[in-house]
Coordinates of C-alpha atoms in Angstrom, one line a residue:
X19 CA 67.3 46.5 67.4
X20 CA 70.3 45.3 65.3
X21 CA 70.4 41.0 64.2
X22 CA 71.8 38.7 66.3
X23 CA 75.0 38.8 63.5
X24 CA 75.0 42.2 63.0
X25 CA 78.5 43.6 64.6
X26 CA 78.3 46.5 66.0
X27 CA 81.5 48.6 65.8
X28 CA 83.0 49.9 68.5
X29 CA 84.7 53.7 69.5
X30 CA 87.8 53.2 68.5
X31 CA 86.7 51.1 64.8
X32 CA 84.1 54.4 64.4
X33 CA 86.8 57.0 65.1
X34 CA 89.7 55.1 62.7
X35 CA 86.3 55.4 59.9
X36 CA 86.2 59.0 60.3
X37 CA 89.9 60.0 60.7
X38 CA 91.0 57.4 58.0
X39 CA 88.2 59.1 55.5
X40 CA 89.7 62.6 56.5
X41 CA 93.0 61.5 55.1
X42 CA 91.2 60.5 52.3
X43 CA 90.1 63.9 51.6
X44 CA 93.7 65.5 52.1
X45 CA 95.7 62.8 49.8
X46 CA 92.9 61.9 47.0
X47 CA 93.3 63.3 43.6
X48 CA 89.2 63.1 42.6
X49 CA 87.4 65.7 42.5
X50 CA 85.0 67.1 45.3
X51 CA 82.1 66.5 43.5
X52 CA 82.8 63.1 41.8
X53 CA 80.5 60.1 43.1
X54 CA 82.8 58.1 44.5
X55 CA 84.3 61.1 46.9
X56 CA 80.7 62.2 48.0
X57 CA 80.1 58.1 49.1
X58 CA 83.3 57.6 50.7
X59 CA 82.7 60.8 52.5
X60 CA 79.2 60.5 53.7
X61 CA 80.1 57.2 54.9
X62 CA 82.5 58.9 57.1
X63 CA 80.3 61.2 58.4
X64 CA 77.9 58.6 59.4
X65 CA 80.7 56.9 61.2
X66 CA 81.6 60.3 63.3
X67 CA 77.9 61.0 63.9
X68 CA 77.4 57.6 65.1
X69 CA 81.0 57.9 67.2
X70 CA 80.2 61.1 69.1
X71 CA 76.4 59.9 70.0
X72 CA 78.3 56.7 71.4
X73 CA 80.6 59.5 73.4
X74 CA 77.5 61.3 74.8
X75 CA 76.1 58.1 76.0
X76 CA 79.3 56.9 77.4
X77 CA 79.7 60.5 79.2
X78 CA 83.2 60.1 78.8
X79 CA 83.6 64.2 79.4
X80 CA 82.2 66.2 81.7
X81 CA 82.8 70.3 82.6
X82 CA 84.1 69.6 85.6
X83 CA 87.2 67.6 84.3
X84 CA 90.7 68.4 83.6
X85 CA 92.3 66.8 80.7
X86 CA 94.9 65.5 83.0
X87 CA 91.9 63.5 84.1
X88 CA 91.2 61.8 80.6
X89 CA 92.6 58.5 79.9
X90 CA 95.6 58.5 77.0
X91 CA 93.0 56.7 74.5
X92 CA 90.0 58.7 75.1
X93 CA 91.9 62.3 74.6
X94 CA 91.7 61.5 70.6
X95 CA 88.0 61.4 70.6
X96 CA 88.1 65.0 71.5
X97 CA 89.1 65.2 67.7
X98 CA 85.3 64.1 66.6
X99 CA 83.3 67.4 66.3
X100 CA 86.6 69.1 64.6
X101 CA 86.9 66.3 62.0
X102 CA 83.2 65.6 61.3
X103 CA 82.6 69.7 60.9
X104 CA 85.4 69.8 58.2
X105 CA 84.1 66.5 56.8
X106 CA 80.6 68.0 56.7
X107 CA 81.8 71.6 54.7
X108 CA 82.6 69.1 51.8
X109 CA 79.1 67.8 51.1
X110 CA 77.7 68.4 47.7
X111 CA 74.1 69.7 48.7
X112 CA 71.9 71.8 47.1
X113 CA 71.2 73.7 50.7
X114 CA 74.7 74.9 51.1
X115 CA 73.8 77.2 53.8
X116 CA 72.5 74.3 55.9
X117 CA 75.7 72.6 55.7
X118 CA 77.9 75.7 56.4
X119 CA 75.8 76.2 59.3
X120 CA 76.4 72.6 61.0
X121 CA 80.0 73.1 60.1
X122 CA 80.1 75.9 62.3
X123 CA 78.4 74.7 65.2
X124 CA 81.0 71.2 65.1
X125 CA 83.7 73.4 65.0
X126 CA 82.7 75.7 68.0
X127 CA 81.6 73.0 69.9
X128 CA 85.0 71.3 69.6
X129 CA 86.8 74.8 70.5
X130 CA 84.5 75.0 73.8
X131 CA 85.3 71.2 74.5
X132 CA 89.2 72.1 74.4
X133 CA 88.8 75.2 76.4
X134 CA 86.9 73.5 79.1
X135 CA 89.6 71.1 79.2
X136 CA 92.0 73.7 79.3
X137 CA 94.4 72.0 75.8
X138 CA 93.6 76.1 74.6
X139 CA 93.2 78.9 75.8
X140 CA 92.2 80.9 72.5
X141 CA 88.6 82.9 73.0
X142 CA 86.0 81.6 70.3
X143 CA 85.2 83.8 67.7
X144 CA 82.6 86.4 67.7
X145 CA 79.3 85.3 65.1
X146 CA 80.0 87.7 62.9
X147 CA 77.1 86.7 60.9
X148 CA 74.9 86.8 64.1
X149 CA 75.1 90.7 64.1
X150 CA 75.9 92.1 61.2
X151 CA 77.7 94.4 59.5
X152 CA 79.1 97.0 61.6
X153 CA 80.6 100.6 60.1
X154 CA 84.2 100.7 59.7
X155 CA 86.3 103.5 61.7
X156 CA 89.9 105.0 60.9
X157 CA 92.2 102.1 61.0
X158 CA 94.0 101.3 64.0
X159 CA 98.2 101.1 63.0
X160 CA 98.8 100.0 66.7
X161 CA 96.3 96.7 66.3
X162 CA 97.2 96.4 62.7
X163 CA 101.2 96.1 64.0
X164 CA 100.1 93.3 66.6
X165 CA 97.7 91.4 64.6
X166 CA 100.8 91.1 62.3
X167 CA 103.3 90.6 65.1
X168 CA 100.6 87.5 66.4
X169 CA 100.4 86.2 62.3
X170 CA 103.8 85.6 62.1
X171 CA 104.4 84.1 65.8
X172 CA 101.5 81.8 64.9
X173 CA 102.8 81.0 61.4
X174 CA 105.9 79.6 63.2
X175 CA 104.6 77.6 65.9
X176 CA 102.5 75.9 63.1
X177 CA 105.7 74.9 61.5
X178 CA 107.2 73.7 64.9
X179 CA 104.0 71.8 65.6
X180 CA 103.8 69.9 62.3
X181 CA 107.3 69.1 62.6
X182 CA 106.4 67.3 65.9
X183 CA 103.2 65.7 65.3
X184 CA 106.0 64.2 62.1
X185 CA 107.7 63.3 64.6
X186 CA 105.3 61.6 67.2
X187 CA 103.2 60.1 64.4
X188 CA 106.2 57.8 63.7
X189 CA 106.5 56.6 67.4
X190 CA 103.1 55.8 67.4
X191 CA 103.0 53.5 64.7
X192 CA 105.4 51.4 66.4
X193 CA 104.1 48.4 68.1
X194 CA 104.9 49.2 72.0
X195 CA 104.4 53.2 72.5
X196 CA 105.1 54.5 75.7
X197 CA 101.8 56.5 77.3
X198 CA 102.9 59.8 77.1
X199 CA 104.3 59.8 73.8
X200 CA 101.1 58.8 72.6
X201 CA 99.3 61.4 74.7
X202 CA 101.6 64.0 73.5
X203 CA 100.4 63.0 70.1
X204 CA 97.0 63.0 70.6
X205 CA 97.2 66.8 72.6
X206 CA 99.5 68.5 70.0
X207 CA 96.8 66.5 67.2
X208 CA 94.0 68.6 69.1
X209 CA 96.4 71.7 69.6
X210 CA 96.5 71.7 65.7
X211 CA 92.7 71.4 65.3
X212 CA 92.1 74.2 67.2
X213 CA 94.2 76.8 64.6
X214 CA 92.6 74.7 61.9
X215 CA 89.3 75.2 63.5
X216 CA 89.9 78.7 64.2
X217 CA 90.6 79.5 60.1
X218 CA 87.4 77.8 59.1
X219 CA 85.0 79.5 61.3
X220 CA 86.5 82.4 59.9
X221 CA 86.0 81.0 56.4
X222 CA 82.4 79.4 57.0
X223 CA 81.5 83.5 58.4
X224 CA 82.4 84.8 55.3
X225 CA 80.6 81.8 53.5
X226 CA 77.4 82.6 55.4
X227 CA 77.5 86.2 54.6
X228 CA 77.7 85.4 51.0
X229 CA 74.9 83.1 50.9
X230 CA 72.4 85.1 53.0
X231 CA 72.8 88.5 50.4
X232 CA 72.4 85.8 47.8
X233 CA 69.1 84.4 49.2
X234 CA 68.2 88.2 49.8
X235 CA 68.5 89.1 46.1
X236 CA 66.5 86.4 45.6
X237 CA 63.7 87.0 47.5
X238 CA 64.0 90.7 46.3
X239 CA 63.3 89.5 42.3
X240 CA 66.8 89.4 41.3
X241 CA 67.1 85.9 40.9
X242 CA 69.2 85.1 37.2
X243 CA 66.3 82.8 35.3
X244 CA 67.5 79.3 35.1
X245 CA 69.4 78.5 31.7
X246 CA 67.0 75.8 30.6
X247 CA 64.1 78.6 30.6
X248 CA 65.9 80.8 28.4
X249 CA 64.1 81.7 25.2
X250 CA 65.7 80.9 22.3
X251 CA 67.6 83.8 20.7
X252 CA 68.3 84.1 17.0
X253 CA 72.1 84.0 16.1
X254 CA 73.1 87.3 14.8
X255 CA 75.4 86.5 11.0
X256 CA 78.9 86.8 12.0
X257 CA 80.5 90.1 11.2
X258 CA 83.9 90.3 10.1
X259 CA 86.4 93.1 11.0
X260 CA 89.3 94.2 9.7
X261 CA 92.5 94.1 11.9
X262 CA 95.0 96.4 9.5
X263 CA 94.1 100.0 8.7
X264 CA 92.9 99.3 5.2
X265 CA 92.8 96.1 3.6
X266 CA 92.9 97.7 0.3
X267 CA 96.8 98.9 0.9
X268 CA 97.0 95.5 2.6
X269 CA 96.4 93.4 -0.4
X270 CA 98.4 96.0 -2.7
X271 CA 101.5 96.8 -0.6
X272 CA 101.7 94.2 2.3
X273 CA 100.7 94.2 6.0
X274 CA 101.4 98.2 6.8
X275 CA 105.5 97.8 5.7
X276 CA 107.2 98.3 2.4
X277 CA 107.1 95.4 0.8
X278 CA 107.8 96.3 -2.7
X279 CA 111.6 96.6 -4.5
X280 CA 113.2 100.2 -4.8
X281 CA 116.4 99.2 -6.6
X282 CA 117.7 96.3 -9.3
X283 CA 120.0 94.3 -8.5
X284 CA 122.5 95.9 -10.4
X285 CA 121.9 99.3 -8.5
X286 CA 122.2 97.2 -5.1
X287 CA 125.4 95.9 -6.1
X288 CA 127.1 99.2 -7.2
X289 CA 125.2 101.0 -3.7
X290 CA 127.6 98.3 -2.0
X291 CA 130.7 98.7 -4.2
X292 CA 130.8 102.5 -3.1
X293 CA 130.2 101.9 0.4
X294 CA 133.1 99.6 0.1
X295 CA 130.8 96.8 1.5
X296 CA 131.8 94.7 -1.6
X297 CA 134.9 94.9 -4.3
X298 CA 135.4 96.7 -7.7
X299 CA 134.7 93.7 -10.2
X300 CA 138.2 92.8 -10.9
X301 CA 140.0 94.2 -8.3
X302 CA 140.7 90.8 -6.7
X303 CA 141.7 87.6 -7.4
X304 CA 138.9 84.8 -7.6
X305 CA 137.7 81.2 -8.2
X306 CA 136.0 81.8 -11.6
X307 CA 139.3 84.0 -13.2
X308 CA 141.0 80.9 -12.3
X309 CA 139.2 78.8 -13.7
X310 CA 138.7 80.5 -16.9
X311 CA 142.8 81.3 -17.2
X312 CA 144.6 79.7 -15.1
X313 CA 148.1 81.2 -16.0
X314 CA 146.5 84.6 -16.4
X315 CA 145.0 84.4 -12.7
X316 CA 148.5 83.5 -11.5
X317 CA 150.1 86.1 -12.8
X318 CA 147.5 88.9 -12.0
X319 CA 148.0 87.0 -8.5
X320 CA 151.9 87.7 -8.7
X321 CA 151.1 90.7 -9.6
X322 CA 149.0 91.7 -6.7
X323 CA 151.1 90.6 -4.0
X324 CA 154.1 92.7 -5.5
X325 CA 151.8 95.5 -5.3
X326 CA 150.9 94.6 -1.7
X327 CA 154.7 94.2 -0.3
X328 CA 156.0 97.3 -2.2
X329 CA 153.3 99.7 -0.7
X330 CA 154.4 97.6 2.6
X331 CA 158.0 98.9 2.3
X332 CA 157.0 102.4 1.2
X333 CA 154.7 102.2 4.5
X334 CA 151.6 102.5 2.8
X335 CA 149.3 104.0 5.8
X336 CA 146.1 101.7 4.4
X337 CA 147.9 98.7 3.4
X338 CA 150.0 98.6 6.9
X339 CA 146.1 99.4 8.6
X340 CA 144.8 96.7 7.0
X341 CA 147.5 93.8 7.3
X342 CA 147.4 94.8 11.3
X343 CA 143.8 94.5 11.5
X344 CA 143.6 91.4 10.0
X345 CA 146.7 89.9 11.9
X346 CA 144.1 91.2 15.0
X347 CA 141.6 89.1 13.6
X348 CA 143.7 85.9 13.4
X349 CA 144.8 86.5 16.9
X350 CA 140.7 86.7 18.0
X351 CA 139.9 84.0 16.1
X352 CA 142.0 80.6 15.9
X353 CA 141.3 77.7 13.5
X354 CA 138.6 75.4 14.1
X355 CA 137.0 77.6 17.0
X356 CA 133.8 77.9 14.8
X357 CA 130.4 75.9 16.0
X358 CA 132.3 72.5 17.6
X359 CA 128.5 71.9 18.9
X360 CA 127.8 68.8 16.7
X361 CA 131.4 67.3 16.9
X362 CA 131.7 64.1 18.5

């Protein structure tokens, strides 16, 4: 028997534990298997465990019921099994299949609850770990095409129903709540349990399946031996290969490209002259034949733009070309519309 000043909690205190830990788990940034998660969530399991044995005792449901027959505060401890199976999938045990297993049977006995209170009327899931494997037939388009149709119907009335539980969840906060807002809250809360249960029985079968052809090859000697038994293996002396095709040519002529001159400078510089790339060497005025004669330069300059405006008025086809193109070029380009990036 508890002390004298020992409190013991009540319904409502266990079931604000459990669902209060829950939103722990959804919101929390640590990791699954950090020590602080695996106390705060065994502590919540202990509080749902201890919550639905205080339900049993109470017999607060029965088969014969309807849920129109439950009181506004007690339709939220329908919740219990749904929240403490989830709760219970997150345990970092060594025996995983154990806890898939009690997983399963909190979420089915939630789904059978809500059926025999008619808040569902979805058919539990067949154990498909219970039977086996069975052989796969020609695919069925016409099932395919409604199990598709019934996916995307479903998809939307989960988006629907989160945007009212949003809703609701607000109204409830408040201080004075009208009955059937919170019992609207607490049936479309169990309404959403029963898709969420739904996709983790699904996910716990699958689980199972796993973990029984696991313990199979086990028993069947193809258990991996443990990494700390592992004999101790002599390193083998690293062996370096070669990326190129030959390192020889690499270290002579570069990485598998030409990387060695095939002209001077000089013949570069004449190539460019021919192409017309650049000018004849004295064919144009420039900075350094000014500087070096300054009156020569001018009149070589007078000179040159004589030559230009009489081949102009004798309609010289290449001069006329050239002074169009490059009154094109002006037009293109204005001054000072070069990189104005870094101007203030």
């Amino acid at each position: 028997m508890a002390e004298a000043g020992d409190k013991i909690p009540t319904l409502s205190e266990l079931y604000q534990d459990l669902w209060t830990t829950y939103i722990f788990t959804e919101n929390t940034n640590d990791s699954t298997s950090s020590q602080d998660y695996q106390v705060k969530l065994r502590h919540g399991i202990q509080s749902g465990e201890k919550a639905i044995h205080m339900v049993n005792q109470l017999h607060l449901y029965s088969d014969n019921e309807n849920i129109d027959e439950v009181a506004t505060n007690e339709v939220r401890y329908l919740l219990l099994p749904a929240i403490l199976g989830y709760l219970s999938t997150l345990l970092n045990v060594k025996e995983r299949i154990e806890v898939v297993k009690k997983g399963k049977d909190y979420f089915t006995d939630f789904l059978r609850l809500c059926k025999s209170y008619e808040v569902t009327d979805v058919n539990l899931p067949p154990d498909s770990t219970a039977t086996g494997p069975t052989g796969k037939g020609p695919p069925d388009l016409i099932a395919m095409s409604r199990q598709r149709g019934d996916k995307i119907k479903k998809f939307q009335e989960q988006k629907e129903r989160a945007k009212k539980l949003k809703d609701l969840s607000v109204e409830v906060e408040k201080d004075h709540v009208d009955d059937e807002v919170k019992r609207d809250y607490y049936l479309t809360l169990c309404q959403q349990w029963v898709e969420k249960s739904l996709e983790e029985l699904d996910s716990l079968n699958c689980e199972v399946t796993m973990l029984k052809f696991r313990e199979q090859s086990i028993q069947n000697g193809h258990e991996e031996p443990p990494k700390h038994k592992k004999d101790p293996q002599k390193k083998q002396a690293f062996r370096p290969f070669i990326i190129t095709k030959d390192m020889i040519q690499k270290q002579v002529y570069g990485a598998g490209y030409p990387s060695r001159p095939v002209m001077t400078v000089d013949e570069f510089y004449e190539e460019r002259v021919r192409d017309g790339t650049f000018q004849a060497p004295g064919s144009s005025h420039s900075m350094q034949d000014w500087a070096n004669d300054p009156e020569k330069d001018a009149q070589a300059k007078e000179q040159e733009d004589s030559e230009k405006e009489k081949k102009i008025e004798e309609d010289d086809e290449e001069t006329l070309q050239k002074a169009r193109d490059w009154d094109e070029w002006k037009d293109d380009h204005r001054r000072g519309w070069g990189n104005r990036k870094n101007m203030g």
